[in-house]
Short mmCIF file of C-alpha atoms in Angstrom, two decimals:
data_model
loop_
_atom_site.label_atom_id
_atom_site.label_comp_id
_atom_site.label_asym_id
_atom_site.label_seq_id
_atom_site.Cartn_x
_atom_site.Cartn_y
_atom_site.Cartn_z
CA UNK A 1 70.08 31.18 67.57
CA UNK A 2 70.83 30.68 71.36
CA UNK A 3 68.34 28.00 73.04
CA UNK A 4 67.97 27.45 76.90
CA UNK A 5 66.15 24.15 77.27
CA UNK A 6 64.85 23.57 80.84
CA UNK A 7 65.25 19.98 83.02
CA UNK A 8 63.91 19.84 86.69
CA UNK A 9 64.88 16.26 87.66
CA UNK A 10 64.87 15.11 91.36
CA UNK A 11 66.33 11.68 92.58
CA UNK A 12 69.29 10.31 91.19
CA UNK A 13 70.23 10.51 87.73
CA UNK A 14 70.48 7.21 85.82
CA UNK A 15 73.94 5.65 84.39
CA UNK A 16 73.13 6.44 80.67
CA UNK A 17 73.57 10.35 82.18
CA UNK A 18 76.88 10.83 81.55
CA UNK A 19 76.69 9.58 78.40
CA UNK A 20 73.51 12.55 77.90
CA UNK A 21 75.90 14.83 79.28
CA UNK A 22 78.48 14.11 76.39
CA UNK A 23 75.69 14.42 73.68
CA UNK A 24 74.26 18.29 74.98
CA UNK A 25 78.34 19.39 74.88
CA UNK A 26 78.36 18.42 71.17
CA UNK A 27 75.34 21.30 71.56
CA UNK A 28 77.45 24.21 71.58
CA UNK A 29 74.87 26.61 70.88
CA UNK A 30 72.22 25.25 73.41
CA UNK A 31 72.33 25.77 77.86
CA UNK A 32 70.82 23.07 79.65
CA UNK A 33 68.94 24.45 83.16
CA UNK A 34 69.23 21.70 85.29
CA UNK A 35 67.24 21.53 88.80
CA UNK A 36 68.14 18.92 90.49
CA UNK A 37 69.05 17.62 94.17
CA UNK A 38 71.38 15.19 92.72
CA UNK A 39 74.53 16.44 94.33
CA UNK A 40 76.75 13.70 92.86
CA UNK A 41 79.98 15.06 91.03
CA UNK A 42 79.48 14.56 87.26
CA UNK A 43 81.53 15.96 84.49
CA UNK A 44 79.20 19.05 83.63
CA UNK A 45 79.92 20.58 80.15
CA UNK A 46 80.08 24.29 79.93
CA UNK A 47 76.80 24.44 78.17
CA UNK A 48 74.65 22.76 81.22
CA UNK A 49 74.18 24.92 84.43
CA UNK A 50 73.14 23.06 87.75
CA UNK A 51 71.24 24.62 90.18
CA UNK A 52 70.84 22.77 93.22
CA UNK A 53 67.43 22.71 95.31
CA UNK A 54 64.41 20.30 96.86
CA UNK A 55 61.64 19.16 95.21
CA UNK A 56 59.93 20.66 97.81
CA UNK A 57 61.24 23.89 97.03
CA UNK A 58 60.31 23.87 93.42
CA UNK A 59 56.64 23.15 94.21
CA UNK A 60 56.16 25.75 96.26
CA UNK A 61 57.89 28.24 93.85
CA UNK A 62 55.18 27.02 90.95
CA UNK A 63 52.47 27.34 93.59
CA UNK A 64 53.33 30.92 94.36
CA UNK A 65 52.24 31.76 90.25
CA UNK A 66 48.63 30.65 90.99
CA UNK A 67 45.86 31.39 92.91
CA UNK A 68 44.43 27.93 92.83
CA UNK A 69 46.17 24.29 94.44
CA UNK A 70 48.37 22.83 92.18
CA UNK A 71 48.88 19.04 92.42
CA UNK A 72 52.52 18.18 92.41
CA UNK A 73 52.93 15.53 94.46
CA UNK A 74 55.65 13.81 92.86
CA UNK A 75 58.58 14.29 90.40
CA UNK A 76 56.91 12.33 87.54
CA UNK A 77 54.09 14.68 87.67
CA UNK A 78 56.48 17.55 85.90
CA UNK A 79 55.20 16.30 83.03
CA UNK A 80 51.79 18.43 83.39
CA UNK A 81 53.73 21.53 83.81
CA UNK A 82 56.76 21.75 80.84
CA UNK A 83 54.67 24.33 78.46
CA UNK A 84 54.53 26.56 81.94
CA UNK A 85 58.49 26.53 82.35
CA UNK A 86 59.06 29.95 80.21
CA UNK A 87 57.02 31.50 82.67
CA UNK A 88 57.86 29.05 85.76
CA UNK A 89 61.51 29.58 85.12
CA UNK A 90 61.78 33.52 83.33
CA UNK A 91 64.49 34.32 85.60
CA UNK A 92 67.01 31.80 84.12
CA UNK A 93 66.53 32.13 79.68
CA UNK A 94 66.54 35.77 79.61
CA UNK A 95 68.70 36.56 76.84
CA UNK A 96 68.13 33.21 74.56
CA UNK A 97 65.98 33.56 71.64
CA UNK A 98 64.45 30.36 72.60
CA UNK A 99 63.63 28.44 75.44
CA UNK A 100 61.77 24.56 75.81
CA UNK A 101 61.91 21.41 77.98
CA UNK A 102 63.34 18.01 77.17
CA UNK A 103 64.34 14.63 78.76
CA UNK A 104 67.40 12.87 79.73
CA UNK A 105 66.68 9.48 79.04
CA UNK A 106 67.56 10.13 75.73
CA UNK A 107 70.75 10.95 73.44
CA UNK A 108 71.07 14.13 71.59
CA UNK A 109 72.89 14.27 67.89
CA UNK A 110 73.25 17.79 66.57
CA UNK A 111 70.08 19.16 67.32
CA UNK A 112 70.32 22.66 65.32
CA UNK A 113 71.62 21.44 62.25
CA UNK A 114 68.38 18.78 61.69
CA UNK A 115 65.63 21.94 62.82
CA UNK A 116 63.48 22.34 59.57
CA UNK A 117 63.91 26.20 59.88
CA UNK A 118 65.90 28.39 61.89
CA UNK A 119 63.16 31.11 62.35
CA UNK A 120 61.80 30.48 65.37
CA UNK A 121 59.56 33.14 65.68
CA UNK A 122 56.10 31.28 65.04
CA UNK A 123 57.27 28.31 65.26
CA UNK A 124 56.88 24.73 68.02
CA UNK A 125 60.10 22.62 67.35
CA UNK A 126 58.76 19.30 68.41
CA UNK A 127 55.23 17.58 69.24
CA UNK A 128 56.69 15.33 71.95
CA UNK A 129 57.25 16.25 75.56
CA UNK A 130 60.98 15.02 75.45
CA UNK A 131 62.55 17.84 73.41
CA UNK A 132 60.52 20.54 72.35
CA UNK A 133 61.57 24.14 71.53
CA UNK A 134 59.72 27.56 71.71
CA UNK A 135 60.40 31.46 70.69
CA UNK A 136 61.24 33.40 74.32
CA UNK A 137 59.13 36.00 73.70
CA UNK A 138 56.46 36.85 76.66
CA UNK A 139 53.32 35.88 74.41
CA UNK A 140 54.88 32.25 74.43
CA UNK A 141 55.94 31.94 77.67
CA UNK A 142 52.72 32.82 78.96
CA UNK A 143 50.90 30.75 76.32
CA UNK A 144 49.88 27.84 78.41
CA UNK A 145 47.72 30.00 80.11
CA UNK A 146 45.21 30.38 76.85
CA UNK A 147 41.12 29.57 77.87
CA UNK A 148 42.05 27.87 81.57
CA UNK A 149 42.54 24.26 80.58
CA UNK A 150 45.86 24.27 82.16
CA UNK A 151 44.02 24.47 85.68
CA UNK A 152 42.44 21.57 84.93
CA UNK A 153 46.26 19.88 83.76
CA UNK A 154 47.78 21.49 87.04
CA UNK A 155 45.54 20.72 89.68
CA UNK A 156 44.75 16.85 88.66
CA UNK A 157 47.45 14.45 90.27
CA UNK A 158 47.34 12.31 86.85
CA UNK A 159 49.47 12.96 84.37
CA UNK A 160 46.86 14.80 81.72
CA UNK A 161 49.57 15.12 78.65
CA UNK A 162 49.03 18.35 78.84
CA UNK A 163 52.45 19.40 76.58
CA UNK A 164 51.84 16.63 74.12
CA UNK A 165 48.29 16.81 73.62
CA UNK A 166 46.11 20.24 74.48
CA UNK A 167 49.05 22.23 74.40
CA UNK A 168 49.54 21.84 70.50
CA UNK A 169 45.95 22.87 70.14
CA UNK A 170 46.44 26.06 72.03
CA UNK A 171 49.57 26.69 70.22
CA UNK A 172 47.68 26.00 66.19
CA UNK A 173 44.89 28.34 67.84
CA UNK A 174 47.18 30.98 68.47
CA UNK A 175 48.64 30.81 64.85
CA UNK A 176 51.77 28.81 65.46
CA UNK A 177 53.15 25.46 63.60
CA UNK A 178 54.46 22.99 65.40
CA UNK A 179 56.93 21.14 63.19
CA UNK A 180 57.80 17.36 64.08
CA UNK A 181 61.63 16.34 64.20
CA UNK A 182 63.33 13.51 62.88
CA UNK A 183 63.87 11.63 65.68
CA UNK A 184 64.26 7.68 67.29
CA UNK A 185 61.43 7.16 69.66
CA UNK A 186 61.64 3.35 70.81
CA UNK A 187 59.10 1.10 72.15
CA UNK A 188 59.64 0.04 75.22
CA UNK A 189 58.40 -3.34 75.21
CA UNK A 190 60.08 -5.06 72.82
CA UNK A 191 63.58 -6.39 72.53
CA UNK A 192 64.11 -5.39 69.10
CA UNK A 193 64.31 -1.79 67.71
CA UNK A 194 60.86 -0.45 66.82
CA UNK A 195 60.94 3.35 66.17
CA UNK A 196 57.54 5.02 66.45
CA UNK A 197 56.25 7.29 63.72
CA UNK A 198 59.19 6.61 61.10
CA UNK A 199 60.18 3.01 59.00
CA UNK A 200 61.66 0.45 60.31
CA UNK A 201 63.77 -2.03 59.17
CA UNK A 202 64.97 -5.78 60.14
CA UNK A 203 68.82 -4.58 60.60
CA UNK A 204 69.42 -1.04 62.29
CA UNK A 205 71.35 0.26 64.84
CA UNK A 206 72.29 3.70 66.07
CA UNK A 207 75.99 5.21 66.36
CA UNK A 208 76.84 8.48 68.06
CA UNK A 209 79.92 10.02 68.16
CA UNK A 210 81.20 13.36 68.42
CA UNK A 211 77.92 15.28 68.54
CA UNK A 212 76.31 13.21 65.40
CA UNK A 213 73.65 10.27 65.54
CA UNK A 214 73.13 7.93 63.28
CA UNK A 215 71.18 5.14 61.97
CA UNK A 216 73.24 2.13 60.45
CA UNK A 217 70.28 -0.06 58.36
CA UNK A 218 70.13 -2.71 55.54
CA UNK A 219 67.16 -3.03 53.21
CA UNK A 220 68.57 -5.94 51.48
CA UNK A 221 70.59 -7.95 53.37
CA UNK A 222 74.02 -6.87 51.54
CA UNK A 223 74.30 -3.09 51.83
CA UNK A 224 74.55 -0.48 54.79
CA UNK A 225 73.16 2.94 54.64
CA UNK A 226 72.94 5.63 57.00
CA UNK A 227 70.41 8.43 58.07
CA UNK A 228 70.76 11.52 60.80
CA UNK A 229 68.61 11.72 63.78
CA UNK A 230 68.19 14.47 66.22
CA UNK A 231 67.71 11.94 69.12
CA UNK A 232 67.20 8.85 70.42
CA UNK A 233 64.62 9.06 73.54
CA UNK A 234 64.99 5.32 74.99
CA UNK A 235 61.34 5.56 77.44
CA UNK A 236 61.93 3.10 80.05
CA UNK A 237 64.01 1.01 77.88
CA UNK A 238 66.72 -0.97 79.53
CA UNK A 239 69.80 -0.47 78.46
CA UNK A 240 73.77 -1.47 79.60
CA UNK A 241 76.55 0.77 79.10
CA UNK A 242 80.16 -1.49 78.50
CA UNK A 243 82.49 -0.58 81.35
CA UNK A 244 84.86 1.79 80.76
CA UNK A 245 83.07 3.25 77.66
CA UNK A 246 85.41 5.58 75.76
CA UNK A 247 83.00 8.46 75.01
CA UNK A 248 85.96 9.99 72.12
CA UNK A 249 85.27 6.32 70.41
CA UNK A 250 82.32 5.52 68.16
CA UNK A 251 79.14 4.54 70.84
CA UNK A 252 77.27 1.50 69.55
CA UNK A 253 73.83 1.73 70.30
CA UNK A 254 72.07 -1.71 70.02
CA UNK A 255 68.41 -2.62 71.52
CA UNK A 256 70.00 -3.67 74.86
CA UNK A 257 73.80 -2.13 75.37
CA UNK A 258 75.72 0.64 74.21
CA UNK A 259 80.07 0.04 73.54
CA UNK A 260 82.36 0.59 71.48
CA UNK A 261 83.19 -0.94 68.69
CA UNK A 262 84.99 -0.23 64.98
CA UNK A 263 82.63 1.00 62.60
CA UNK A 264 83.71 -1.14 59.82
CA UNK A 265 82.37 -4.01 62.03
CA UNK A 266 78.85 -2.51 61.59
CA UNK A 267 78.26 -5.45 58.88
CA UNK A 268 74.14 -6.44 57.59
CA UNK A 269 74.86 -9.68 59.53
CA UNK A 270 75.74 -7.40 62.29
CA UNK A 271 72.54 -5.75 62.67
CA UNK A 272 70.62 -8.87 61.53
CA UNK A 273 72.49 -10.60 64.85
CA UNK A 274 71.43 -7.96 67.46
CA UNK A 275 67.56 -6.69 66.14
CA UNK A 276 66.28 -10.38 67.12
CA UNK A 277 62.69 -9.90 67.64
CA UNK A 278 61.02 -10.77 71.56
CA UNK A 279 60.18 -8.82 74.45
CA UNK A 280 61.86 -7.66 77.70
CA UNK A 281 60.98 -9.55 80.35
CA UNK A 282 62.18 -7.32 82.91
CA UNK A 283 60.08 -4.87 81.73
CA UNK A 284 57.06 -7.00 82.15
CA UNK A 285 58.08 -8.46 85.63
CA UNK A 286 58.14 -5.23 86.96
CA UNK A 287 54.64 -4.30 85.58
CA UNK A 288 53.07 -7.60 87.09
CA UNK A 289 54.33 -7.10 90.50
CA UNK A 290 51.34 -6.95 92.56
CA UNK A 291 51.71 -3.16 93.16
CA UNK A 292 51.65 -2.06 89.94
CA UNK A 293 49.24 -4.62 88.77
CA UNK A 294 46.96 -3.35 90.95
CA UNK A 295 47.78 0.64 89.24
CA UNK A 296 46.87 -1.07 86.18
CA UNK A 297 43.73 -2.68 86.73
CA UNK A 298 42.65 0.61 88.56
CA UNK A 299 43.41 2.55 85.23
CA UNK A 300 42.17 0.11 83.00
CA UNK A 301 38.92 0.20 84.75
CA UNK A 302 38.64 3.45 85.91
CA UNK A 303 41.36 6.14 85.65
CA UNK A 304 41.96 5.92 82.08
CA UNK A 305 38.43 6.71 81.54
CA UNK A 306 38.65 9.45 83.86
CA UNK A 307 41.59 11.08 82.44
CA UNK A 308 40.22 10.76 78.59
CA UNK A 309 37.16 12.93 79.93
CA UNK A 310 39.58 15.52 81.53
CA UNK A 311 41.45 15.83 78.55
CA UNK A 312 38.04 16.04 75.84
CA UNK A 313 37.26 18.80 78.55
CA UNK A 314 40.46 20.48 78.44
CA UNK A 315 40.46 20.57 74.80
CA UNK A 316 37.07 21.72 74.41
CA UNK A 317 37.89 25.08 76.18
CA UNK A 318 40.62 25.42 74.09
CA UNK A 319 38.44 24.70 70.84
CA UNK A 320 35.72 27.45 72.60
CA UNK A 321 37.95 29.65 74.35
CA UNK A 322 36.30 29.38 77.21
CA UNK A 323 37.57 29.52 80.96
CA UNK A 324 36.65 27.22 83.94
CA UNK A 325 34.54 28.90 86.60
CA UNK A 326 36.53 28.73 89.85
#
């Protein structure tokens, strides 16, 4: 199975990119379609293609596939259109038997190997809009499209979470099953490792290395064990990367830093020592500067509302099958 998984980022990319970059060459069997206008020289694997261009340009290319005003006003809002990139972007995966979108604040293990099935045919690899994988067949790629709601997702400057949300319900309504993946979704917010959606334990840690990622964890105190991921997606997390990390070494991936370090030094007291509970502050300095404090009332009071009744809209039409009158 060949996969093309599609990435339009625009700005510069972050320092835990290289690092990305490492994790899709361990990918043989997957092409990453980057647009970006990041023109900085990177070490690109063979299996991730760059094609340069504005963000500009890219939003008026996905205007030119609809007859109503899209609202794209900034880079973040991508997130609205991902289940539209088959179409968006046809040009680029012909030829792959699959095509999806994904993330790069994130770090891929061997992502074919840990699929629960490799027929793809009716099949949604992934409920979240950081890696998620699709047949290329035209009836996919043109999927999105099912009862109108995604003019509602398109045209609304909010992000509507429009892949994660109404687009699963217009793919089970169309007689496809969307099959979660084992994966390390953090929480932001807090200094220790929580995962979302899977256990969690007192001592973990991740290690990557050569294409495979792992969780390192100790139930009781005096034993490791280990369990394979398909990624680690860090959302907003910060992290520091050791200078002069040796990408051919072992990566240590603690809740603040990733380095190098001998594996047989992964000990319980180890991971005991660095999954300290607390929070970031950084994190929450930069969400009570008086800028985005203000965002945050206004959502709390208003938007979020707002955004809830878009989405019970947009779901309804998909639950009718009904279209919005233009």
């Amino acid at each position: 199975m060949k996969i093309a998984l599609i990435l339009p980022y625009f700005g510069k990319f972050d320092k835990l990119f290289p690092i990305w970059l490492q994790s899709c060459k361990y990918n043989p069997n997957i092409d990453w379609i980057i647009f970006t206008d990041d023109k900085n020289a990177y070490n690109y694997p063979q299996n991730v293609k760059v094609h340069y261009m504005s963000f500009e340009t890219i939003r008026e290319q996905f205007q030119k596939f609809y007859d109503f005003n899209i609202s794209l006003e900034t880079p973040y809002r991508l997130c609205n259109f991902k289940p539209a990139y088959g179409e968006l972007f046809t040009d680029y995966i012909q030829g792959y038997d699959a095509w999806g979108f994904c993330d790069n604040d994130m770090i891929y293990g061997n992502i074919i190997k840990n699929l629960p099935t490799k027929d793809i045919e009716k099949f949604k690899f992934g409920q979240l809009g950081h890696l998620t994988i699709l047949p290329n067949t035209e009836e996919c790629c043109k999927l999105y499209r099912y009862s109108d709601a995604y003019k509602i997702a398109f045209s609304t400057p909010q992000p509507l979470f429009f892949d994660e949300d109404t687009f699963i319900k217009i793919i089970a309504k169309n007689k496809y099953k969307t099959t979660s993946l084992h994966i390390a979704d953090l929480k932001p917010r807090l200094k220790h490792f929580h995962i979302l959606n899977e256990n969690n334990y007192k001592a973990q840690c991740f290690v990557w290395h050569k294409g495979k990622l792992e969780r390192y964890y100790s139930e009781d105190g005096k034993n490791i064990k280990r369990e394979e991921f398909t990624y680690i997606h860090f959302l907003k997390r910060p992290i520091t990367i050791e200078n002069g990390i040796d990408i051919t070494k072992p990566l240590i991936i603690i809740p603040n830093k990733i380095f190098n370090m001998p594996l047989n030094k992964i000990t319980p007291e180890f991971l005991l020592e660095v999954n300290k509970k607390g929070v970031f502050l950084n994190y929450w300095k930069n969400s009570f500067k008086p800028k985005n404090l203000y965002k945050r009332i206004i959502n709390r009071l208003y938007q979020n509302k707002r955004n809830c009744l878009l989405i019970e809209k947009m779901n309804k039409l998909v639950a009718e099958n009904k279209y919005v009158i233009q």
